[in-house]
GROMACS .gro file of C-alpha atoms in nm:
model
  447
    1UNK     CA    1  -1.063  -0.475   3.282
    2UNK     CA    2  -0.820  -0.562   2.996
    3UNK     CA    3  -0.647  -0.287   2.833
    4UNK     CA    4  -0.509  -0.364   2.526
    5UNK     CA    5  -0.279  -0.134   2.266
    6UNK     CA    6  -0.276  -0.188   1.892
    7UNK     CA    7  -0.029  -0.042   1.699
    8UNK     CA    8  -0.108   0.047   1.337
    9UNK     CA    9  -0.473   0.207   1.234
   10UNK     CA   10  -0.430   0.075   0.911
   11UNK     CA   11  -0.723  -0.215   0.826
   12UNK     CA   12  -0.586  -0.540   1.013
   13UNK     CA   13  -0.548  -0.279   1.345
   14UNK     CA   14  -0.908  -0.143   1.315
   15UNK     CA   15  -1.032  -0.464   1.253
   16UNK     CA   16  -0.850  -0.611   1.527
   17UNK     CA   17  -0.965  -0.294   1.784
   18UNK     CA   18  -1.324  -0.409   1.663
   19UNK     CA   19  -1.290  -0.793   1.789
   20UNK     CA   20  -1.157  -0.701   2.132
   21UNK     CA   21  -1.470  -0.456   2.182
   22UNK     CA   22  -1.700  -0.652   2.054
   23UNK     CA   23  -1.595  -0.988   2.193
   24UNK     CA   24  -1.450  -0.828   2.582
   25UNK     CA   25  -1.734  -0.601   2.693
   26UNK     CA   26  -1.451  -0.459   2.977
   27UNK     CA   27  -1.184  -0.439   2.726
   28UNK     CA   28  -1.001  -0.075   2.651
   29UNK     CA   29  -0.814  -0.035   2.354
   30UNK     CA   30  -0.563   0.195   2.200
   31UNK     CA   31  -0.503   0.238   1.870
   32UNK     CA   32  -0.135   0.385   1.844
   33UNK     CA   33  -0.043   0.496   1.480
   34UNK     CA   34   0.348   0.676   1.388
   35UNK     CA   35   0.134   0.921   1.195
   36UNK     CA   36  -0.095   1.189   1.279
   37UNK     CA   37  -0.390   1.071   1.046
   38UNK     CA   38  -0.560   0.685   1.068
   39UNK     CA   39  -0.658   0.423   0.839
   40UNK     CA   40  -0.331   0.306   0.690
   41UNK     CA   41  -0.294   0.218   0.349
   42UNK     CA   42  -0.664   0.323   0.275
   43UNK     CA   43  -0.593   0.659   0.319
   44UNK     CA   44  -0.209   0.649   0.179
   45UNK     CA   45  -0.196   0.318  -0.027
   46UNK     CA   46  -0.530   0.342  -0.228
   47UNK     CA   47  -0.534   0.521  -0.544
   48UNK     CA   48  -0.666   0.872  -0.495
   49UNK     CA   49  -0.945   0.807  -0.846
   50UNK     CA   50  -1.061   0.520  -0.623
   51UNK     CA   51  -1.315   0.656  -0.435
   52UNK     CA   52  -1.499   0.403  -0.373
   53UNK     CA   53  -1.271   0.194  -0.172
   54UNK     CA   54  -1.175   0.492  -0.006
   55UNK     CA   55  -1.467   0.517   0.111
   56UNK     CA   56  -1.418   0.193   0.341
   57UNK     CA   57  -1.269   0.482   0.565
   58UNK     CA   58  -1.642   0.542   0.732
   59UNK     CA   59  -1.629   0.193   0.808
   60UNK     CA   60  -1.319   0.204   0.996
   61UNK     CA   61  -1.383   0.528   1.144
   62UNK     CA   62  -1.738   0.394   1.266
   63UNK     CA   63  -1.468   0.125   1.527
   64UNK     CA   64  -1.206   0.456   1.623
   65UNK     CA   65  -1.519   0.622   1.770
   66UNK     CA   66  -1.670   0.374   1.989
   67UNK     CA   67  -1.619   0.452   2.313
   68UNK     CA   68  -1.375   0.167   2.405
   69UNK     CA   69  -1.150   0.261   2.132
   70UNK     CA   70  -0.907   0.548   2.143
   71UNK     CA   71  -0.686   0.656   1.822
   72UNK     CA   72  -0.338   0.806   1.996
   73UNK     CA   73  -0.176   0.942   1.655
   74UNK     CA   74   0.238   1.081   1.617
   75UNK     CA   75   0.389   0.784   1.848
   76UNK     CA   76   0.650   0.641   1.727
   77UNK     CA   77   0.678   0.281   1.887
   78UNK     CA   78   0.992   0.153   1.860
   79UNK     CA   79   1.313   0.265   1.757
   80UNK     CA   80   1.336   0.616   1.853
   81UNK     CA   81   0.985   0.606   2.052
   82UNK     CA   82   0.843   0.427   2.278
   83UNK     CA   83   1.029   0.116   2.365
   84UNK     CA   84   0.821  -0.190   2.264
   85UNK     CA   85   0.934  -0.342   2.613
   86UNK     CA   86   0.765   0.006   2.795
   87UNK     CA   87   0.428  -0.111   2.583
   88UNK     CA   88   0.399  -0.454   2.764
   89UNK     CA   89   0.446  -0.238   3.112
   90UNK     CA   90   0.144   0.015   3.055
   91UNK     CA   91  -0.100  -0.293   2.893
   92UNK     CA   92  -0.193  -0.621   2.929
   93UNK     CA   93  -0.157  -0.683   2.572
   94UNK     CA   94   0.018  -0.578   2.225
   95UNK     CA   95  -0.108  -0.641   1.893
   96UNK     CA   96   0.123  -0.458   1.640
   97UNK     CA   97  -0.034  -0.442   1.262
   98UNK     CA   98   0.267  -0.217   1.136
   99UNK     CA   99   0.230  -0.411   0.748
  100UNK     CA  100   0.488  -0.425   0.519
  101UNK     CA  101   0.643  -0.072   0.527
  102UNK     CA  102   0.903  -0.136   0.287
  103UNK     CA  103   0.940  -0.233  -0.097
  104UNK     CA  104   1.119  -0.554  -0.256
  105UNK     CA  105   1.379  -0.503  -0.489
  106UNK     CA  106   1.511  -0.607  -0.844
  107UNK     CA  107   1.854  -0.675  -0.717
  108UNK     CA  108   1.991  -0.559  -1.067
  109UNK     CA  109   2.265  -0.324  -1.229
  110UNK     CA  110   2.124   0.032  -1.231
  111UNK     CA  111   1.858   0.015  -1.033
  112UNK     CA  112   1.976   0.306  -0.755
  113UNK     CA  113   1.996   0.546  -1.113
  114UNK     CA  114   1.815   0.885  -1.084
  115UNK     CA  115   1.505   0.821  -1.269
  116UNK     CA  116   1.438   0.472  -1.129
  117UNK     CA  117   1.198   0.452  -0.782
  118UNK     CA  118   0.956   0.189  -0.637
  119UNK     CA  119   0.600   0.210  -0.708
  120UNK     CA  120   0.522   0.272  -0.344
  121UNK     CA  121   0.738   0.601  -0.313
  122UNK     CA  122   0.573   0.740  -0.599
  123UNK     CA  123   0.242   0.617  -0.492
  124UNK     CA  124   0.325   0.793  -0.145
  125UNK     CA  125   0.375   1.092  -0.300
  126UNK     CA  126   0.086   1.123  -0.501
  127UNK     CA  127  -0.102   1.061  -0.179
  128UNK     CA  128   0.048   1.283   0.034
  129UNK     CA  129   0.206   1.100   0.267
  130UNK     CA  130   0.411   1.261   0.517
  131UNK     CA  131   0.784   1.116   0.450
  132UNK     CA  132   0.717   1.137   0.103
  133UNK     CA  133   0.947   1.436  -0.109
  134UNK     CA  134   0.870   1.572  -0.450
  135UNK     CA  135   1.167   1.346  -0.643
  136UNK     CA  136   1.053   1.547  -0.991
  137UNK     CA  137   0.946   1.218  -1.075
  138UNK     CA  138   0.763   1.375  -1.399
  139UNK     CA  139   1.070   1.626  -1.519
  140UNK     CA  140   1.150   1.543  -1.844
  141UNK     CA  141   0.968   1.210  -1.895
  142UNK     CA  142   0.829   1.107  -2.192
  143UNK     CA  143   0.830   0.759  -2.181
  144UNK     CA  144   0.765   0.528  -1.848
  145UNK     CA  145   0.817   0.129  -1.771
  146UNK     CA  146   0.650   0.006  -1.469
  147UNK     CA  147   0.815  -0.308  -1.401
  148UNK     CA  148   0.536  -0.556  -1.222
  149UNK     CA  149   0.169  -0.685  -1.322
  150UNK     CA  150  -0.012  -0.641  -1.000
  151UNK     CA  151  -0.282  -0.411  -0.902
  152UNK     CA  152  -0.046  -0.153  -0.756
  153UNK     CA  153   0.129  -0.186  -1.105
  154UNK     CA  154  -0.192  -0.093  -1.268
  155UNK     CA  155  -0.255   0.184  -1.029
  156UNK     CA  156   0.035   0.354  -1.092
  157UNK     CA  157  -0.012   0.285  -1.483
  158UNK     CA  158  -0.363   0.446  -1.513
  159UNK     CA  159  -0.238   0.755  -1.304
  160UNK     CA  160   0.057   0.843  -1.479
  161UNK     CA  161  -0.171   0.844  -1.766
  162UNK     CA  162  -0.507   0.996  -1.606
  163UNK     CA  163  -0.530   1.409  -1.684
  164UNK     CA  164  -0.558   1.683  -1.416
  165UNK     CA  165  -0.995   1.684  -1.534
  166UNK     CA  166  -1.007   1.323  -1.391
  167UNK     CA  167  -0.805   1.372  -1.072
  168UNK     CA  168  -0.893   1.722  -0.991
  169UNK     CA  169  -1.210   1.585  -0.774
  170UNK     CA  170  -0.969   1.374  -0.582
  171UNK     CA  171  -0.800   1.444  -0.253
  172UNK     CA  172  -0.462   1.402  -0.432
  173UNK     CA  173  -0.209   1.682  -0.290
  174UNK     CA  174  -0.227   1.970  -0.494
  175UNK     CA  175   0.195   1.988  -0.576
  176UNK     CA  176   0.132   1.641  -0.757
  177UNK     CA  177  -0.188   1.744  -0.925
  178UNK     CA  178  -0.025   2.015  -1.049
  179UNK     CA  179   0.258   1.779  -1.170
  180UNK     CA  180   0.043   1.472  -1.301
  181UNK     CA  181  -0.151   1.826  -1.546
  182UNK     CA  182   0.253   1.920  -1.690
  183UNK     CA  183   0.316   1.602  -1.744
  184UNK     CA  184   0.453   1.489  -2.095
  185UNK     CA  185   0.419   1.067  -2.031
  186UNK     CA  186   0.300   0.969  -2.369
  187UNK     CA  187   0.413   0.592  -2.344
  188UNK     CA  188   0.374   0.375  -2.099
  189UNK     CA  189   0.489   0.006  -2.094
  190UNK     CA  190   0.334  -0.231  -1.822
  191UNK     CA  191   0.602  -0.545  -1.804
  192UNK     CA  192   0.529  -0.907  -1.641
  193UNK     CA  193   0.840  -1.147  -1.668
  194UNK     CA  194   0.552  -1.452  -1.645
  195UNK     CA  195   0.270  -1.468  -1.847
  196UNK     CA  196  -0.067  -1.303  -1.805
  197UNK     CA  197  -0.255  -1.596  -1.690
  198UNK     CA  198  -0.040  -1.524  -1.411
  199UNK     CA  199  -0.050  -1.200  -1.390
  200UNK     CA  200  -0.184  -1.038  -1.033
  201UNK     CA  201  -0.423  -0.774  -1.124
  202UNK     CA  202  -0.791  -0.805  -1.053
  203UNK     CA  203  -1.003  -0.779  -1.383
  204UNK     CA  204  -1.194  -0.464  -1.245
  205UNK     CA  205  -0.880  -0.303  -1.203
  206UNK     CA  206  -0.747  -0.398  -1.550
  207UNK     CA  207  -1.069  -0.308  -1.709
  208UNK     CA  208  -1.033   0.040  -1.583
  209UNK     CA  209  -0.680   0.082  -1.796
  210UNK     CA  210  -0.902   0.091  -2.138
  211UNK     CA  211  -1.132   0.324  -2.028
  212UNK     CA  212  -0.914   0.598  -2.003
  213UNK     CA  213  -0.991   0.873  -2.197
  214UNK     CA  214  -0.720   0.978  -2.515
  215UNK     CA  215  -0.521   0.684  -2.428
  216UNK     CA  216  -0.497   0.320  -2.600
  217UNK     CA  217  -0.390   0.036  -2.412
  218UNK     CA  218  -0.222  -0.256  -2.654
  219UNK     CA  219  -0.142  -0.599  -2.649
  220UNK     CA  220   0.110  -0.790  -2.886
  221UNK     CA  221   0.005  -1.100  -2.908
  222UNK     CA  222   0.264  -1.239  -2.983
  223UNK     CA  223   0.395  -1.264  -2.662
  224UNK     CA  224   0.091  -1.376  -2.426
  225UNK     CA  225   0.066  -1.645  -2.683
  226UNK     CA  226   0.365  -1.819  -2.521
  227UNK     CA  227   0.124  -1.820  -2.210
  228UNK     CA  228  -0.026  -2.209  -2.257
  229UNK     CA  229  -0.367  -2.104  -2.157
  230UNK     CA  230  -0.360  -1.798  -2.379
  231UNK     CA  231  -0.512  -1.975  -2.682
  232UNK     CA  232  -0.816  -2.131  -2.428
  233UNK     CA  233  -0.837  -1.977  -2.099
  234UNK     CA  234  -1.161  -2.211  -2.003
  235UNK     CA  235  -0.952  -2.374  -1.730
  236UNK     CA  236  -0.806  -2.109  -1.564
  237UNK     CA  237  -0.995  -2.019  -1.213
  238UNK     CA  238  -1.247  -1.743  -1.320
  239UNK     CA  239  -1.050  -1.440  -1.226
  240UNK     CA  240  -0.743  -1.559  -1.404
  241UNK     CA  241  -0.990  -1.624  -1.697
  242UNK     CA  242  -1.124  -1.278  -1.709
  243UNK     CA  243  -0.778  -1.139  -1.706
  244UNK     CA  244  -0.694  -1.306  -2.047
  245UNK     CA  245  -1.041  -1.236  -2.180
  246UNK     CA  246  -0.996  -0.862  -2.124
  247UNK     CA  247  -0.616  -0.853  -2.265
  248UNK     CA  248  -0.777  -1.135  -2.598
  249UNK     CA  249  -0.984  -0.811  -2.642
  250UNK     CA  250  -0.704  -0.568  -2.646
  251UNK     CA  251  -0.468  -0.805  -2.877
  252UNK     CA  252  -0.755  -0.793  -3.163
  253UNK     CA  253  -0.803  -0.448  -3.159
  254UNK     CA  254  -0.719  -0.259  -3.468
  255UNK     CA  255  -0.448   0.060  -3.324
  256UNK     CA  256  -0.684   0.379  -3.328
  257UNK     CA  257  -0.399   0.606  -3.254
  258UNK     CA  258  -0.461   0.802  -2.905
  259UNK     CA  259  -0.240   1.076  -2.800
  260UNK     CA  260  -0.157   0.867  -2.506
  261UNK     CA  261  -0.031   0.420  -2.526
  262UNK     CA  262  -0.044   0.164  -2.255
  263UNK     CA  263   0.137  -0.092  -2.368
  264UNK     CA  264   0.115  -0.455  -2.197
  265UNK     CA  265   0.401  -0.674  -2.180
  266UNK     CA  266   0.482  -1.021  -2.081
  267UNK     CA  267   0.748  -1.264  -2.065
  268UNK     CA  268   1.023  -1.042  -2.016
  269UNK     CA  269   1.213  -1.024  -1.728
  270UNK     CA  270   1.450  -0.711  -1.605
  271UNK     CA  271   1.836  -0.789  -1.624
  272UNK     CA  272   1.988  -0.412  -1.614
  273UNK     CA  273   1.894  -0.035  -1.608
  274UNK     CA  274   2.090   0.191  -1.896
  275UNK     CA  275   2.217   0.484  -1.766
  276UNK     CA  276   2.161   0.832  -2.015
  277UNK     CA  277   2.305   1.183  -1.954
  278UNK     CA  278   2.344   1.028  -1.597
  279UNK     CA  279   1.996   0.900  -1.500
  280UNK     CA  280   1.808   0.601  -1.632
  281UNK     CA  281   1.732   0.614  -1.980
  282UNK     CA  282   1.641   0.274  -2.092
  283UNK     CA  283   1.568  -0.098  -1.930
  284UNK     CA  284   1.723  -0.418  -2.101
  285UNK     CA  285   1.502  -0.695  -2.041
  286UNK     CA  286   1.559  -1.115  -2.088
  287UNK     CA  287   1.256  -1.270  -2.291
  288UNK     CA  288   1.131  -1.554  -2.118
  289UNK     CA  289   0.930  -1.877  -2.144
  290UNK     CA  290   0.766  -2.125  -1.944
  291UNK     CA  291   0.932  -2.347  -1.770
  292UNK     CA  292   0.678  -2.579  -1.739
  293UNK     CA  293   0.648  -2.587  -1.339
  294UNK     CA  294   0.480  -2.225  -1.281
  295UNK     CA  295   0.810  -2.030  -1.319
  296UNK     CA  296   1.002  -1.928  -1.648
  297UNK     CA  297   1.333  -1.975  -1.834
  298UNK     CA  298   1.540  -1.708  -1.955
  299UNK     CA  299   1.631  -1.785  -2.333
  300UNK     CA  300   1.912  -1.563  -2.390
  301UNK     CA  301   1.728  -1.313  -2.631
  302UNK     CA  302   1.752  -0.925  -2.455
  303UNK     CA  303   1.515  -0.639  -2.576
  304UNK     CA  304   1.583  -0.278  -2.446
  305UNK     CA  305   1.296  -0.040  -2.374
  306UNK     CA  306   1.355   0.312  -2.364
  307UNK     CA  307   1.231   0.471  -2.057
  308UNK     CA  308   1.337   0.768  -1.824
  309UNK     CA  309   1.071   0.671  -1.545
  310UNK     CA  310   1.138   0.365  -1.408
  311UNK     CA  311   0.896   0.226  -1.145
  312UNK     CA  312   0.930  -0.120  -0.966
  313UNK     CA  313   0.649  -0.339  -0.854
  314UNK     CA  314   0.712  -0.609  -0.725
  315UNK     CA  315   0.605  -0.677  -0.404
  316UNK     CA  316   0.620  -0.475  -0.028
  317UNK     CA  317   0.810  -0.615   0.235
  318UNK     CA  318   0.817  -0.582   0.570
  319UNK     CA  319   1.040  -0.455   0.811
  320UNK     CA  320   1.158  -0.520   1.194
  321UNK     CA  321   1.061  -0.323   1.489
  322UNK     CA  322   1.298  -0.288   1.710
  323UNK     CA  323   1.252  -0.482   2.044
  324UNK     CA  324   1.042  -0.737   1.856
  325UNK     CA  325   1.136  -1.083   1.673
  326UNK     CA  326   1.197  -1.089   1.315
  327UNK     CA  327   1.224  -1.293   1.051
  328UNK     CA  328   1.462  -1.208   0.786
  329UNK     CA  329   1.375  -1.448   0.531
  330UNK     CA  330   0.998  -1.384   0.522
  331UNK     CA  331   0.966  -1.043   0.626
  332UNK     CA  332   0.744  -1.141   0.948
  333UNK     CA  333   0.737  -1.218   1.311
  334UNK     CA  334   0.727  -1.498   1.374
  335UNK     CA  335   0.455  -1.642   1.571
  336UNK     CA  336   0.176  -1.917   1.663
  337UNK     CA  337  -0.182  -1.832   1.540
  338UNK     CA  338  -0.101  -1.498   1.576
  339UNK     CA  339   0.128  -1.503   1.963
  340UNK     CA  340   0.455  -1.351   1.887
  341UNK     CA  341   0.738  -1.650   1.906
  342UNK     CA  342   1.049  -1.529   2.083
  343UNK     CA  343   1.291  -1.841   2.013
  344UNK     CA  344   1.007  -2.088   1.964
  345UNK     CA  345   0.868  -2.002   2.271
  346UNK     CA  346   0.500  -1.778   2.292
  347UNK     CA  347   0.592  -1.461   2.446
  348UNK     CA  348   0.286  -1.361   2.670
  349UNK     CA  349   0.103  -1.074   2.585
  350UNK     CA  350   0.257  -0.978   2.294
  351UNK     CA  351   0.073  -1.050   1.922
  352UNK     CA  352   0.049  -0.952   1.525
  353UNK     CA  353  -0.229  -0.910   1.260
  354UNK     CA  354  -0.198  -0.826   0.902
  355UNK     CA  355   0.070  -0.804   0.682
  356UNK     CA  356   0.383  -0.792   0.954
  357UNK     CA  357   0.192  -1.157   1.077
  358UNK     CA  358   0.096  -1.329   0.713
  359UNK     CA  359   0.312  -1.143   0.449
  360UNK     CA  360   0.177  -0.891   0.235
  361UNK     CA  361  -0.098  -1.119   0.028
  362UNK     CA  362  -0.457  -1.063   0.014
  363UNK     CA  363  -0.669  -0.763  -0.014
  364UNK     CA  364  -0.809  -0.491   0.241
  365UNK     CA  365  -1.088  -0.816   0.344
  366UNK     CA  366  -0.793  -1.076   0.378
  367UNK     CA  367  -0.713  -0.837   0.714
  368UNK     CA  368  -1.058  -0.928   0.853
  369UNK     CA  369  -1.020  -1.310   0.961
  370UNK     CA  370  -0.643  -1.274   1.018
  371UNK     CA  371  -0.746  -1.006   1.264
  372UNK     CA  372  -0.994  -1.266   1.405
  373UNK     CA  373  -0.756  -1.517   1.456
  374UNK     CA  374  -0.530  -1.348   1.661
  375UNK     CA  375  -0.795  -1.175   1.904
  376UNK     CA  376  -0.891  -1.527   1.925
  377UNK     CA  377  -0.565  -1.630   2.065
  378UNK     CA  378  -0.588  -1.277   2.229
  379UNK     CA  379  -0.917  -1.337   2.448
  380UNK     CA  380  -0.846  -1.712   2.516
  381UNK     CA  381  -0.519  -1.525   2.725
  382UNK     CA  382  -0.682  -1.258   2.868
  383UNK     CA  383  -0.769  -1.441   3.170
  384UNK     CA  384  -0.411  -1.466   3.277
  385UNK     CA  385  -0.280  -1.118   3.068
  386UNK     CA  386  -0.513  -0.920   3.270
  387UNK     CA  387  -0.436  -1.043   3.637
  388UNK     CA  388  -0.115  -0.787   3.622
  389UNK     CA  389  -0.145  -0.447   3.747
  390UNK     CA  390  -0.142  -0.155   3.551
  391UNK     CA  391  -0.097   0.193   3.562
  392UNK     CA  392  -0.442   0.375   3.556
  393UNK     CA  393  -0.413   0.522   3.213
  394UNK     CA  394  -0.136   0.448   3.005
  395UNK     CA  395  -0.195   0.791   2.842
  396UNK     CA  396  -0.083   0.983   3.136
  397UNK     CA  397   0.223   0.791   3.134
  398UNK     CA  398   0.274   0.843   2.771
  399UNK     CA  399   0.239   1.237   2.805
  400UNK     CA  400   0.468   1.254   3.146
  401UNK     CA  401   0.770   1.078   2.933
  402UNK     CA  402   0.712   1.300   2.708
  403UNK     CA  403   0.534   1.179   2.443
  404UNK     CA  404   0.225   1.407   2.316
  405UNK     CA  405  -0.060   1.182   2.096
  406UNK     CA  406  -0.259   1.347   1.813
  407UNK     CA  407  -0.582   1.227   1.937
  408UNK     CA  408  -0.942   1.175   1.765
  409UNK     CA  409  -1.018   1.567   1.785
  410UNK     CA  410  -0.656   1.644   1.630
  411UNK     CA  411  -0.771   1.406   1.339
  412UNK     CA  412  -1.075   1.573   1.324
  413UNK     CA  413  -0.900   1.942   1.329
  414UNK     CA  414  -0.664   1.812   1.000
  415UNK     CA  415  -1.012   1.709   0.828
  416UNK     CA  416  -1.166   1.999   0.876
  417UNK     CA  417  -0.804   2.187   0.791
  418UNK     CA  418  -0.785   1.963   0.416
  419UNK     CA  419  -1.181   2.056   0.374
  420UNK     CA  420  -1.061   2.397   0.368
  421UNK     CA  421  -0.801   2.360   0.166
  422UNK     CA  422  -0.983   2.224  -0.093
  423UNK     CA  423  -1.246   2.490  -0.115
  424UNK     CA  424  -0.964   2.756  -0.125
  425UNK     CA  425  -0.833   2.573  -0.463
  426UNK     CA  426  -1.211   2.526  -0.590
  427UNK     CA  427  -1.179   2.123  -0.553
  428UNK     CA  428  -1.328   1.882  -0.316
  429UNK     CA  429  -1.088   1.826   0.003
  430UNK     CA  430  -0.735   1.818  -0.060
  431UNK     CA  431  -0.513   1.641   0.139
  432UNK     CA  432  -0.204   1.830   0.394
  433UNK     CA  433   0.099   1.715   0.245
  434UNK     CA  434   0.393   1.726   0.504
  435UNK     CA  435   0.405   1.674   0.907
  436UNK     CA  436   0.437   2.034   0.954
  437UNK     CA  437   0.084   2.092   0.772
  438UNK     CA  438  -0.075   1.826   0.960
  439UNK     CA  439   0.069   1.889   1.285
  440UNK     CA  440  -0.041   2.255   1.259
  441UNK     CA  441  -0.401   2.123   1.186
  442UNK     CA  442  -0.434   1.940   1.424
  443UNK     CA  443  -0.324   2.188   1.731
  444UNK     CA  444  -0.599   2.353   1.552
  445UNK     CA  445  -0.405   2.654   1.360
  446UNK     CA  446  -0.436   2.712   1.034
  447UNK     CA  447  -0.191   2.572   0.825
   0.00000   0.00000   0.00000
């Protein structure tokens, strides 16, 4: 019998839990997660108005109930848990798909100012993740800059500018419902410091900004037209092409005056953060050109946007866990079709998937043959990883060092806890927002 822990329940674990099962009929796995709820980013990374991808949760769940698989949720693995070292005792094999837990920065002046955050703390709040705090992100904003043209750029864009009728159905925490309804965001300027044939976004995505109702989402374009391909976009790769179709649209649009502007921008790139009555009140930006090898040129012309939200977006990165290799530069571990590397050298047993293995690129499918390859690598070392002893169940272990798993029917308790929580406010289910809430769910208790 191979037993085998993954740690993360995020997409790239679950997918990997699914390839041991289904590929080792005598395998065990165990699914370890830091939190007390599964499924990653899809629960706390996806936009809350996106239900349907959400909805790739049933798939997921469908591989934490087989009866092979077993979700252990609240262990910490690593620094201040369990000891990745203790892992490699109690199985055969470790497969961590921990992601990229961590945001890149702007490295510029002002950027710490009150006011100014990264995309993925305010998307953590708004989905209720446990860490997260209410930073009054909305208090006394008027005008926002989201710094970054990707699709987490454009979700943060379209719900700073949705209204409490759209995101009411959602699961979205009911402090930042309640928040996202007061707010006063009128403007809302989207900035890319290339061009938007390079631009990230998916055109679904980007379609979904102009259908938002009392709001108008611009274009100058003036400044996409520095963009070569902005004139013809018939050689761009198709998605790339459907990206500057959609924005053509927007730039010929006659204003119609909504109470509510998205305004894209390109060819600027962020040089400083203006401080105002001690928090940020404006970004100075450097317009930029083409360089004429896929990168731009600053040209020594600065434009300052007024703004006291500032959100950055430029990219997660991820971070080390303690006992394992890391590699500073590219925010991995290193390894060999996906075999940690300790020194150059394959360290038996021990393995990533996802975004800790490849860098945070792709989308939720990108996890599924990454996954792949490294159960490959997995199952072609089982024969040797699984000649070492064990103890009998590395559960019982777990629980007499004191560690105490939320396990499947604790997940189930906090569903049934945030079902209930949304009938009592008259919306759909609502999510638990803080460790306390879900811990108490999922002993059972109300919270």
């Amino acid at each position: 019998m191979l037993r085998v822990a993954v740690v993360g329940s995020g997409p790239s674990g679950v997918y990997s839990a699914q390839t041991v099962v289904e590929r080792e009929p005598r395998a065990l796995v165990d699914v370890l997660d830091r939190l007390p709820c599964p499924y990653g980013l899809v629960r706390y990374g996806v936009a809350p108005d996106h239900e349907k991808i959400k909805s790739l949760q049933n798939n997921l769940r469908a591989v934490l109930e087989h009866d092979r698989v077993r979700f252990l949720g609240g262990v910490q693995v690593g620094a201040g848990g369990v000891p990745a070292a203790r892992l490699r005792e109690l199985y055969h094999a470790v497969v961590y798909c921990v992601g990229a837990a961590t945001d890149r920065r702007l490295g510029i002046p002002g950027e710490d100012l009150p006011g100014s955050w990264s995309a993925t703390r305010f998307v953590s709040w708004y989905s209720a993740h446990p860490d997260a705090v209410d930073d009054g992100f909305l208090r006394g904003v008027r005008s926002a800059v989201v710094i970054g043209v990707g699709n987490v750029a454009v979700d943060v864009t379209r719900i700073l500018a949705r209204g409490a009728a759209e995101l009411s159905p959602t699961d979205m925490p009911d402090a930042a419902l309640r928040a996202l309804a007061a707010s006063r965001v009128t403007e809302i300027q989207m900035v890319g410091r290339r061009g938007p044939s390079q631009a990230r976004f998916t055109t679904k995505e980007l379609r979904e900004l102009g259908a938002l109702p009392e709001t108008e989402v611009t274009v100058d374009p003036a400044e996409p037209a520095l963009d070569p391909a902005w004139a013809d976009p018939s050689a761009l790769p198709a998605p790339q092409r459907r990206n500057v179709e959609v924005l053509r649209g927007w730039a010929e649009r006659d204003p119609r005056g909504a109470p509510r502007r998205i305004r894209l921008r390109f060819f600027l790139r962020p040089v400083e953060l203006l401080a105002e009555a001690g928090r940020v009140g404006a970004v100075r930006f450097e317009r930029t050109v083409p360089d004429g090898h896929g990168g731009v040129a600053g040209t020594g012309e600065f434009q300052v946007l007024r703004a006291q939200l500032v959100l950055r977006s430029v990219g997660y990165r991820g971070v080390p866990v303690e006992g394992l290799p890391f590699d500073s530069g590219s925010g991995t571990v290193p390894h060999r079709a996906g075999r940690v590397l300790r020194g150059g050298v394959v360290s038996p047993g021990e393995y990533v998937a996802g975004w800790i293995k490849r860098g945070p690129t792709g989308v939720i499918g990108t996890n599924r043959p990454c996954a792949k390859e490294t159960v490959t690598s997995l199952l072609e070392d089982a024969p040797v990883l699984a000649g070492r002893p064990l103890p009998e169940d590395p559960l019982a272990v777990l629980r007499a060092e004191g560690v105490e798993p939320v396990e499947w029917e604790g997940w189930q308790a906090i569903e049934r806890a945030e079902a209930a929580l949304g009938a009592e406010l008259g919306r759909s289910v609502v999510k638990l927002p803080d460790w306390d809430a879900l811990l108490t769910a999922a002993r059972g208790d109300r919270p």
